[in-house]
XYZ file of C-alpha atoms in Angstrom:
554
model
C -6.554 -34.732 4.355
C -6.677 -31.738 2.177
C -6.283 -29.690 5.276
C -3.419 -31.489 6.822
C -1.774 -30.708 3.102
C -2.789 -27.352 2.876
C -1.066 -26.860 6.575
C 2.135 -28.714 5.363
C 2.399 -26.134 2.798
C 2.014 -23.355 4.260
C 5.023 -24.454 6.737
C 7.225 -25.147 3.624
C 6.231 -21.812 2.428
C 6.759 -20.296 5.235
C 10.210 -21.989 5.975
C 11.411 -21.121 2.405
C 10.003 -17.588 2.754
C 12.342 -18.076 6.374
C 15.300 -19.153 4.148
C 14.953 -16.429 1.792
C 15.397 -13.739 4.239
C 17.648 -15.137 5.986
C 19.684 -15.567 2.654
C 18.963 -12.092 1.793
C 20.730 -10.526 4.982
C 23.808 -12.639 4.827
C 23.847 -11.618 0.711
C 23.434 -7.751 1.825
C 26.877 -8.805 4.201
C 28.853 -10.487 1.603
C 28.629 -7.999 -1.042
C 30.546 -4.794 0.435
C 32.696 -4.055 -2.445
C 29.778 -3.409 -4.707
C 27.746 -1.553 -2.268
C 30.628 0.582 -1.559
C 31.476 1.043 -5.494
C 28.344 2.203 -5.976
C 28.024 4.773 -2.838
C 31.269 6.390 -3.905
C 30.203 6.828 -7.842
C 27.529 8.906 -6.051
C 29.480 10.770 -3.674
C 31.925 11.537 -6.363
C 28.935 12.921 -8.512
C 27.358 15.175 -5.885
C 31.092 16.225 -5.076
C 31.191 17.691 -8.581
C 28.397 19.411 -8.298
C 29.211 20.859 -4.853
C 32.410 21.833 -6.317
C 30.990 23.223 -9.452
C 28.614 25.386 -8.007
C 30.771 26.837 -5.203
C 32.983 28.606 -7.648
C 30.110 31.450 -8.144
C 30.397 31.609 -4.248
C 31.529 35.666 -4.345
C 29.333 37.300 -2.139
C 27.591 36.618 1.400
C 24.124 36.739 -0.556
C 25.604 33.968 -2.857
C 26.853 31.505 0.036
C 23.866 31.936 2.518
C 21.243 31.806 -0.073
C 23.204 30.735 -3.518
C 21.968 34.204 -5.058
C 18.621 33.997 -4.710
C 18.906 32.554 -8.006
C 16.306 29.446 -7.658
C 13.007 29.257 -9.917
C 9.850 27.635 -7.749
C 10.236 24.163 -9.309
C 13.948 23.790 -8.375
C 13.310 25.092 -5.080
C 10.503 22.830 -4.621
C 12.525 19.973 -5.630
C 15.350 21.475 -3.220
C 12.612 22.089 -0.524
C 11.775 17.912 -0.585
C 15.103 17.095 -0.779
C 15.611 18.996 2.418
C 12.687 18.115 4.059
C 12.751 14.371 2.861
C 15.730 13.002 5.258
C 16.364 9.404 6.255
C 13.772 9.309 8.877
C 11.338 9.987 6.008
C 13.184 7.109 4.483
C 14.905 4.732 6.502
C 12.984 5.422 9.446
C 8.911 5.790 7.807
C 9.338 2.820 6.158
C 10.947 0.882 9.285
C 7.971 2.130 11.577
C 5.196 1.151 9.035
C 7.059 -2.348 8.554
C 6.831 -3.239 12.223
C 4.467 -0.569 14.413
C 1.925 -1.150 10.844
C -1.004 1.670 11.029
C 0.854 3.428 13.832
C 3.494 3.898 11.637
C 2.241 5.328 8.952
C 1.069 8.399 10.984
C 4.580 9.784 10.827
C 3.689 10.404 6.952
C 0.402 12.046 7.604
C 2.003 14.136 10.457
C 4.432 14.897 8.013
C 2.917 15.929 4.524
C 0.100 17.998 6.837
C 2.462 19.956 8.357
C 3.130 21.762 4.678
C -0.170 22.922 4.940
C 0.519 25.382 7.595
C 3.999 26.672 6.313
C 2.387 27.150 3.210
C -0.933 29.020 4.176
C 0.448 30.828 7.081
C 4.496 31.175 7.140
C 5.907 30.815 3.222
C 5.280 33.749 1.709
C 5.117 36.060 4.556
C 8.597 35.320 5.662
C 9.955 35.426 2.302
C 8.821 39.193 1.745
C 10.260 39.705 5.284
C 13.654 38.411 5.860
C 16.772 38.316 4.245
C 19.014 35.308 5.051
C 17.570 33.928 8.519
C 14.830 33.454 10.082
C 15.798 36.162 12.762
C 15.689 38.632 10.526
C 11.790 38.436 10.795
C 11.447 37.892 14.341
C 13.618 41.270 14.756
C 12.173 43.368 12.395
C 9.875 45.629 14.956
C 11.589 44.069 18.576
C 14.925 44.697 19.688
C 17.138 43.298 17.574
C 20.357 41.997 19.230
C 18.684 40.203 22.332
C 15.894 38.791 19.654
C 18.461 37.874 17.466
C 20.385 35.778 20.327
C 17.594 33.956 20.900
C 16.553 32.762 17.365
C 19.973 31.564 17.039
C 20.064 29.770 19.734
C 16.657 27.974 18.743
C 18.415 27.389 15.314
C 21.093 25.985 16.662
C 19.130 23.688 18.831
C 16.288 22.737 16.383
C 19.378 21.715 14.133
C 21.131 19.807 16.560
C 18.126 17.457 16.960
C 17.664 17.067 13.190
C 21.508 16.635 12.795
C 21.732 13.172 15.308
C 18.545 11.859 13.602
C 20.539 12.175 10.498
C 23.933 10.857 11.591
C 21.960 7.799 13.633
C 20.331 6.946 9.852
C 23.569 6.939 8.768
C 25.649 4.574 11.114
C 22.354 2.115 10.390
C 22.330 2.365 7.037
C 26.121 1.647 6.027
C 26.459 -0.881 8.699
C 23.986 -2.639 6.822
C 26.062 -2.182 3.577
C 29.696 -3.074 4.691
C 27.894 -6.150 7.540
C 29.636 -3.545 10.335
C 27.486 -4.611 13.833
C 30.396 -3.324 16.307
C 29.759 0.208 18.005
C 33.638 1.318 17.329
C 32.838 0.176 13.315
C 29.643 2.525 13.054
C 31.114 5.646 14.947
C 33.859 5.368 12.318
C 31.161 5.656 9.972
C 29.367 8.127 11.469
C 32.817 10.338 11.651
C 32.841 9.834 7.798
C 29.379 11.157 7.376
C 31.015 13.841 9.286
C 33.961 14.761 7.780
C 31.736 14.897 3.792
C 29.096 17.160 5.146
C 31.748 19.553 6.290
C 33.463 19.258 2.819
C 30.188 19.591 0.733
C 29.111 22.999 3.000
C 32.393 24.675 2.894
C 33.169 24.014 -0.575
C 29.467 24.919 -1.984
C 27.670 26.844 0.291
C 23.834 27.508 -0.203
C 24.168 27.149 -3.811
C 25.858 23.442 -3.777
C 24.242 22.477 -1.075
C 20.379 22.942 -3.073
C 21.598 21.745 -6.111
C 22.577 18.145 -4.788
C 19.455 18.581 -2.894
C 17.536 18.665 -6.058
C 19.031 15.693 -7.498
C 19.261 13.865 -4.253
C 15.200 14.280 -4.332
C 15.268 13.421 -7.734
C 16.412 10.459 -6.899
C 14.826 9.058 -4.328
C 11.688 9.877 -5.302
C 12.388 8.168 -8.357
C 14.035 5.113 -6.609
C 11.168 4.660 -3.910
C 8.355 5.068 -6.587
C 9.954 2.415 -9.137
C 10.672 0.185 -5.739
C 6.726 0.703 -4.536
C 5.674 -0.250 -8.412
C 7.592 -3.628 -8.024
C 6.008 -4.389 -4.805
C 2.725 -3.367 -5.971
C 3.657 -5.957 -9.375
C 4.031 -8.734 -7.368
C 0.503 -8.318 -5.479
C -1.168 -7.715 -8.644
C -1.985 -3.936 -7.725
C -3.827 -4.957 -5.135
C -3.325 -3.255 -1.934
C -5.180 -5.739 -0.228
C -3.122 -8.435 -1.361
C -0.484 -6.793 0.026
C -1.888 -6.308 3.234
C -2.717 -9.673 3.687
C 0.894 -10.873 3.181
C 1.929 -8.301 5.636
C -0.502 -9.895 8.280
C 0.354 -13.243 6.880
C 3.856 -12.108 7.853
C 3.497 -10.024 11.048
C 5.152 -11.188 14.575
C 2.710 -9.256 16.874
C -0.715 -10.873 17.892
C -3.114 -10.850 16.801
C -1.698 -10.212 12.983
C -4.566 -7.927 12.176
C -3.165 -5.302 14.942
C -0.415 -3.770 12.593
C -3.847 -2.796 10.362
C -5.533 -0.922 13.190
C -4.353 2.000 15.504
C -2.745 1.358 18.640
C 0.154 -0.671 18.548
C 2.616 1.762 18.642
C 0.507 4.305 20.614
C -2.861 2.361 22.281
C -0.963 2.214 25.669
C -1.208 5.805 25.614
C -3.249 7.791 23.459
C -1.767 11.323 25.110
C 1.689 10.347 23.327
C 0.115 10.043 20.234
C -1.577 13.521 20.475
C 1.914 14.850 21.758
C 3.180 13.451 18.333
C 0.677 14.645 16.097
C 0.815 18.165 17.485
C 4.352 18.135 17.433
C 4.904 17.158 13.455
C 1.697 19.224 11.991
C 2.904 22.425 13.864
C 6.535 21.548 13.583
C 7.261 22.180 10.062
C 6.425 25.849 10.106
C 8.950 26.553 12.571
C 12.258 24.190 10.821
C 15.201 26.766 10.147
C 16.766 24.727 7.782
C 13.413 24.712 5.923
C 12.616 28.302 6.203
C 15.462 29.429 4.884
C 14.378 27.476 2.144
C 12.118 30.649 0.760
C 15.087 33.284 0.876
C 16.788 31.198 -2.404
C 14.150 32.280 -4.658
C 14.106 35.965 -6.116
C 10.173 36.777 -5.107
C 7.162 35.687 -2.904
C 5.645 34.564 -5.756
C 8.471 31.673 -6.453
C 8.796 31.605 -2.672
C 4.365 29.866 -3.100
C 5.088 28.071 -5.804
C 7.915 26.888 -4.506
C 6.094 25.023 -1.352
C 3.631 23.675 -3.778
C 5.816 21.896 -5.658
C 7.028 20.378 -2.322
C 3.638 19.484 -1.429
C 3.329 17.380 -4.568
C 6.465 15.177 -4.616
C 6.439 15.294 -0.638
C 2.593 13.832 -1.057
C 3.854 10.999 -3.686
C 6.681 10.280 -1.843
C 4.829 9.861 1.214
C 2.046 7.697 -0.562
C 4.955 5.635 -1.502
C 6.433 4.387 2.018
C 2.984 3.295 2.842
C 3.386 0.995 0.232
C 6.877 0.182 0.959
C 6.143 -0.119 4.271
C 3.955 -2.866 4.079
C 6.008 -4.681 1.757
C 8.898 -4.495 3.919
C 6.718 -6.498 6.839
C 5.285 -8.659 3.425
C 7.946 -9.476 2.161
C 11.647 -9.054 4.491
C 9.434 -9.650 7.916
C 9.793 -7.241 10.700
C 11.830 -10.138 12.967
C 14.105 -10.029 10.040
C 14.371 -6.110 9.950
C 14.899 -5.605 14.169
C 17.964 -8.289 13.653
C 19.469 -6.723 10.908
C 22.735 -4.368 11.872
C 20.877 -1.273 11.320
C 17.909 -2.414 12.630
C 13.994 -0.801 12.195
C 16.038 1.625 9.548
C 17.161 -1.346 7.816
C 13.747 -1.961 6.495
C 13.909 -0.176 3.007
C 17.162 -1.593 2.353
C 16.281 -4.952 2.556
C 13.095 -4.600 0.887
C 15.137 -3.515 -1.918
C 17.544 -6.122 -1.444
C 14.419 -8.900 -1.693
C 12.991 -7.025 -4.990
C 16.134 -6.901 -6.879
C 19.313 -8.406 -5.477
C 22.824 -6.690 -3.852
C 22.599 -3.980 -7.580
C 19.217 -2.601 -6.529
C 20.723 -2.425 -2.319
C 23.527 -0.880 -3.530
C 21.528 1.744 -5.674
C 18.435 2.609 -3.145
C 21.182 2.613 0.072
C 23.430 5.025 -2.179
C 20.382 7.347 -2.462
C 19.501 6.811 0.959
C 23.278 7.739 1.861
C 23.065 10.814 -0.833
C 19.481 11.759 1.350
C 21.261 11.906 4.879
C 24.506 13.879 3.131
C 22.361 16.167 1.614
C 19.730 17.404 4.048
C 22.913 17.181 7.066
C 24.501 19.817 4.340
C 21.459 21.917 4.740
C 21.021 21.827 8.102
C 24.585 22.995 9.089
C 25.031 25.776 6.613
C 21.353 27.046 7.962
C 23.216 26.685 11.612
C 26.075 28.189 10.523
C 24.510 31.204 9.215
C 22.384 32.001 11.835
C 25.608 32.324 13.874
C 27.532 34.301 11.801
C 24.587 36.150 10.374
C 22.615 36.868 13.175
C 25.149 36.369 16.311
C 28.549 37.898 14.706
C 27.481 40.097 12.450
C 24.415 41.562 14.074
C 25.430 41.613 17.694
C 29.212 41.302 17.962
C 30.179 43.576 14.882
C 26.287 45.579 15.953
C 25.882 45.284 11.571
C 29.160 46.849 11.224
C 30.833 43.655 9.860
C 32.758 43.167 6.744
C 30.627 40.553 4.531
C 33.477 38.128 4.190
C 34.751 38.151 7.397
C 30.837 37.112 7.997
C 31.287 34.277 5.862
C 34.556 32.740 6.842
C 32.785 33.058 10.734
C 30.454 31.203 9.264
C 32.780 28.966 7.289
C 34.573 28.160 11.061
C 31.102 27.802 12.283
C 30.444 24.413 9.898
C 33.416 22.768 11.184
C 32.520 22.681 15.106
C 28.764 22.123 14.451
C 30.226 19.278 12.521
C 32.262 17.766 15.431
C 29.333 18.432 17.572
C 26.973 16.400 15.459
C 29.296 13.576 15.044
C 29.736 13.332 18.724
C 25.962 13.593 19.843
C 25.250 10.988 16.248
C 27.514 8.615 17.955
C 25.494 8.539 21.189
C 22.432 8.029 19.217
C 23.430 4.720 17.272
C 20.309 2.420 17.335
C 17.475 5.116 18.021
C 14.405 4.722 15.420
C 15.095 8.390 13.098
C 11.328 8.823 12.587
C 11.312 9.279 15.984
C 14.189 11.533 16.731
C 12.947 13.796 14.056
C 9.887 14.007 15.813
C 11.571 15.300 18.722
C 13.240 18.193 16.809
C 9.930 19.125 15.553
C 8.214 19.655 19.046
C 11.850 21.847 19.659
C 10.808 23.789 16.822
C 7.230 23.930 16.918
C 7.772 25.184 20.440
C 10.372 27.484 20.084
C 10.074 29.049 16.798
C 6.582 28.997 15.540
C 4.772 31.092 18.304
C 7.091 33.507 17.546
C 6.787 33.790 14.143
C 3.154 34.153 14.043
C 2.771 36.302 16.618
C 5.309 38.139 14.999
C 4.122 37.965 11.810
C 0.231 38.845 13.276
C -0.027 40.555 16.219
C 1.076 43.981 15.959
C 1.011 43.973 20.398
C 3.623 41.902 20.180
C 6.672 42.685 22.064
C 10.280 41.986 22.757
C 9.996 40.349 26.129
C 7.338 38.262 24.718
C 9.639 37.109 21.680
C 12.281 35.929 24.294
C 10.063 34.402 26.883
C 8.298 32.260 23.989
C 11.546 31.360 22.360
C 14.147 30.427 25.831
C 10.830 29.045 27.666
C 9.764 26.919 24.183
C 12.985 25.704 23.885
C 13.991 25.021 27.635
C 10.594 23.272 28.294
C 10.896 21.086 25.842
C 14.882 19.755 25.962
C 13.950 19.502 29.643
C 10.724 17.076 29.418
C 12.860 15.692 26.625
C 15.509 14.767 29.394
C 13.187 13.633 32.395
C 10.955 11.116 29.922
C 11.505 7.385 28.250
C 13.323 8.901 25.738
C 16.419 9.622 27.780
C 16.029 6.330 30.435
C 13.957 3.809 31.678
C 13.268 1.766 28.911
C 15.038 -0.649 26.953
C 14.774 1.713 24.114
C 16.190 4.322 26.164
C 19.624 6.325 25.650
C 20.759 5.164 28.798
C 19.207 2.269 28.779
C 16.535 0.126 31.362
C 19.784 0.213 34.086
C 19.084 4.182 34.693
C 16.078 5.532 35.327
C 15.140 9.402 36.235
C 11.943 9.815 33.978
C 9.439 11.818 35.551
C 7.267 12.558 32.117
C 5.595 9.892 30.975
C 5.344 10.702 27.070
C 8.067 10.240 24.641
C 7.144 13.512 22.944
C 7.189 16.785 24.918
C 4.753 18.629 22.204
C 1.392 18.513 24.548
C 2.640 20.554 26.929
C 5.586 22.663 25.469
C 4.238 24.204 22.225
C 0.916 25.216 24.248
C 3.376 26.828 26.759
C 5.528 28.522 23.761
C 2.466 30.204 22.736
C 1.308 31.269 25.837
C 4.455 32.839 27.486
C 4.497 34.694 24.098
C 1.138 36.410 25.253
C 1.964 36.073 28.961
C 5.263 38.560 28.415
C 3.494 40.247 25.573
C 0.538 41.970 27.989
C 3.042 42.172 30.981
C 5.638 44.134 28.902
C 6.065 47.798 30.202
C 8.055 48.576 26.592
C 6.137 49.387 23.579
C 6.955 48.666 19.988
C 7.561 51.033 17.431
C 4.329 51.050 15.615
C 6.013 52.279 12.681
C 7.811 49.362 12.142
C 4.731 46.962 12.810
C 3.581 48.982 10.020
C 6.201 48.591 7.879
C 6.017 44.697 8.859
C 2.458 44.166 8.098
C 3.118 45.791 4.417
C 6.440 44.551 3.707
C 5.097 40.934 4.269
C 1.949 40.929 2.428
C 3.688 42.558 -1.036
C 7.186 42.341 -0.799
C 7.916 45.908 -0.892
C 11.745 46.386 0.131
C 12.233 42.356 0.792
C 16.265 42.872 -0.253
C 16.577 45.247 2.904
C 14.453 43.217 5.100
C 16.949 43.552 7.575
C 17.981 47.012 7.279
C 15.546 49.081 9.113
């Protein structure tokens, strides 16, 4: 008898739990007017700043790299505000809260990944270049057909981050204003749009890291005080928590989203593609390398990235939390039905813990994260156009410095009609995810490069540009043939189309091991030696700094 009550209760728990978030969706819908009061408070305040800091904008040093003016801490906290986007998130938190274990690999992948740019890329390009990260891969090579390629790459890499960004953002305010048509979120995602180009040409560099820093602030702030509460209400017990997220899990068997292998156990090769991808992609992000050109020495430049490591690590610890308290306490049925779907997860996890005040707050900072690092992303874009393509190949270095900068000024405003279109097409895709994908770009593109560049002294130009075009083209093109573009019901195009020919989602197995080896491949086969005056100069230049203001000036 006790049994038969015991199971009677635990349907009337679980019914109520049923009723409570299905009560907490439809409150998240009915309360647009306060989630849209307190979004614009904080656009308003990060327009300030943007505005603010801009005025000191005199000089091309000033806009690409806001004066190099930036102590290690700030830059750190700038450096996890740019690296900390909405799939870090919106999209972490969503994959943890219904892929479980799987999930949470996206946060190792993630926080592991500093490791390298720190040990082997941080410093070393800091001492090197001077705005972009072309300016180190053309030191000793040629530099105009070199510097055509790195911008491309740059362009590309940021093109990938920029629809992972602008998909997070359709989600996230559909959730917020209860929009579920596709016409209502590409309005929203032309919005997005329109206040990145705003924030980049009114601030450059300088406004741009400074609402980065309090954008990080922020969230990391808002996503430890969230993981606290969750943590409260399973008496700091992770187990606890666990067990409500089994208790609460939609897969069988429940215990599944505790082990490996839900996301990835059909095939293990997409997880290694994955892994490979985010621990090597890091290294080679443009928006994050030029990151280290804001301080004013390599030794700011180190300190810099460990300061990153530290509130990237917490923050990171944090969505496992979150994560699981999402599937504990929202239910990942609940999150896949919501408007923004697996992004919605944080959101209504906030919206459980503290009402339509605390959605309104933690989908703000959310909306502040996606403004913020799409900010960074397109003035690093636009300055490795003007910088590298305009002024160093068009004008040969002849180039007045602000015609350079209103280039680049022109620059932000059709990367930002390109990323609204291709963040439009997007709508619906988990951000995690397309992040990934603009990791492998970059890992497979850029990073051979720059440690060849940075270490091999036989390095040549024709292997810079087969590494770089072959990276990059092998990787958008098994991007194209695999799920990830058709043949799945996940797929951009759908289950209705279907031309995949590679079988992994992630194109990192195959292109970052070619990346490296066409490197060496056009390296050895070059007929063209490099000056090995200037592979001296490299070598020295990069390990102490010597000359790092003319690092481009050869």
């Amino acid at each position: 008898m006790s049994a038969v009550g015991t199971s009677l209760g635990a349907v009337a728990a679980a019914v109520e739990q049923a009723a409570v978030e299905q009560a907490a969706v439809e409150q998240a819908e009915t309360n647009p007017v306060l989630n849209i009061s307190i979004f614009l408070a904080f656009v308003a305040v990060t327009l300030v700043i943007v505005i603010r800091a801009g005025r000191n904008n005199r000089t091309a040093a000033d806009y690409y790299t806001g004066g190099r003016s930036f102590t290690g801490p700030q830059n750190g906290f700038a450096i996890a505000g740019d690296y900390l986007s909405a799939a870090s998130f919106l999209g972490i938190v969503g994959a943890i809260a219904v892929n479980g274990y799987d999930g949470f690999l996206y946060s190792i992948g993630f926080l592991v990944a500093w490791l390298v740019a720190l040990l082997l890329v941080a410093e070393l390009m800091r001492n090197t270049g001077k705005f972009t990260m072309a300016d180190v891969l053309s030191f000793r090579l040629a530099q105009r057909p070199v510097r055509v390629a790195a911008a491309t790459t740059t362009l590309a890499v940021c093109f990938f981050y920029l629809l992972a960004q602008m998909a997070g953002a359709g989600g996230l305010v559909s959730l917020l204003l209860g929009i579920n048509d596709k016409l209502g979120q590409s309005i929203v995602v032309t919005v997005v749009g329109g206040l990145m180009i705003m924030y980049v040409l009114i601030g450059g560099m300088k406004g741009t890291t400074w609402v980065q820093i309090v954008k990080a602030f922020l969230l990391i702030i808002g996503a430890g005080a969230m993981t606290v509460w969750v943590l409260v209400i399973n008496g700091f017990n992770l187990s606890t928590l666990l067990d409500a997220a089994v208790a609460n899990a939609v897969v069988s068997p429940a215990e599944s989203i505790l082990a490996p292998g839900l996301q990835y156990g059909g095939n293990p090769l997409d997880f290694i593609s994955l892994a490979i991808a985010l621990v090597l992609g890091t290294a080679g992000l443009p928006h994050v390398l030029m990151r280290f050109y804001t301080v004013p020495t390599a030794r700011e430049a180190r300190r810099s990235v460990v300061w990153a490591i530290f509130l990237i690590g917490a923050f990171y610890l944090f969505t496992l939390v979150l994560g699981f308290g999402a599937a504990a306490l929202v239910g990942a049925d609940t999150i896949l039905a919501s408007p923004g779907g697996v992004n919605s997860a944080a959101p209504l996890l906030s919206l459980a813990l503290g009402g339509p005040l605390l959605l309104g707050f933690i989908s703000a900072i959310a909306f502040a994260t996606i403004l913020a690092v799409v900010a960074g992303l397109t003035i690093t874009a636009a300055t490795s156009f003007a910088h590298d393509i305009y002024a160093s190949v068009i004008k040969k270095g002849k180039g007045d410095p602000d015609g350079e900068v209103k280039i680049a000024r022109r620059t932000v405003v059709v990367i930002g009609i390109l990323a609204i279109a291709g963040g439009i097409g997007v709508q619906g895709q988990n951000i995690a995810f397309l992040v990934a994908l603009a990791f492998a770009v970059a890992a497979s593109a850029n990073l051979p490069t720059i440690l060849y560049s940075l270490f091999w002294r036989g390095f040549t130009t024709r292997g810079a540009l087969w590494s770089m075009y072959g990276g990059l083209g092998s990787a958008i093109l098994l991007i194209v043939f695999s799920p990830v573009f058709s043949g799945t019901p996940t797929s951009m195009f759908g289950a209705g189309v279907d031309f995949a020919i590679y079988p992994l989602n992630n194109p990192g197995i195959i292109s970052i091991p070619l990346g490296f080896f066409l490197g060496w491949l056009g390296s050895v086969t070059s007929t063209r030696r490099e000056d090995p005056k200037l592979a001296a100069e490299m070598a020295v230049r990069s390990l102490t700094g010597f000359g790092a203001e003319k690092a481009s000036e050869h």
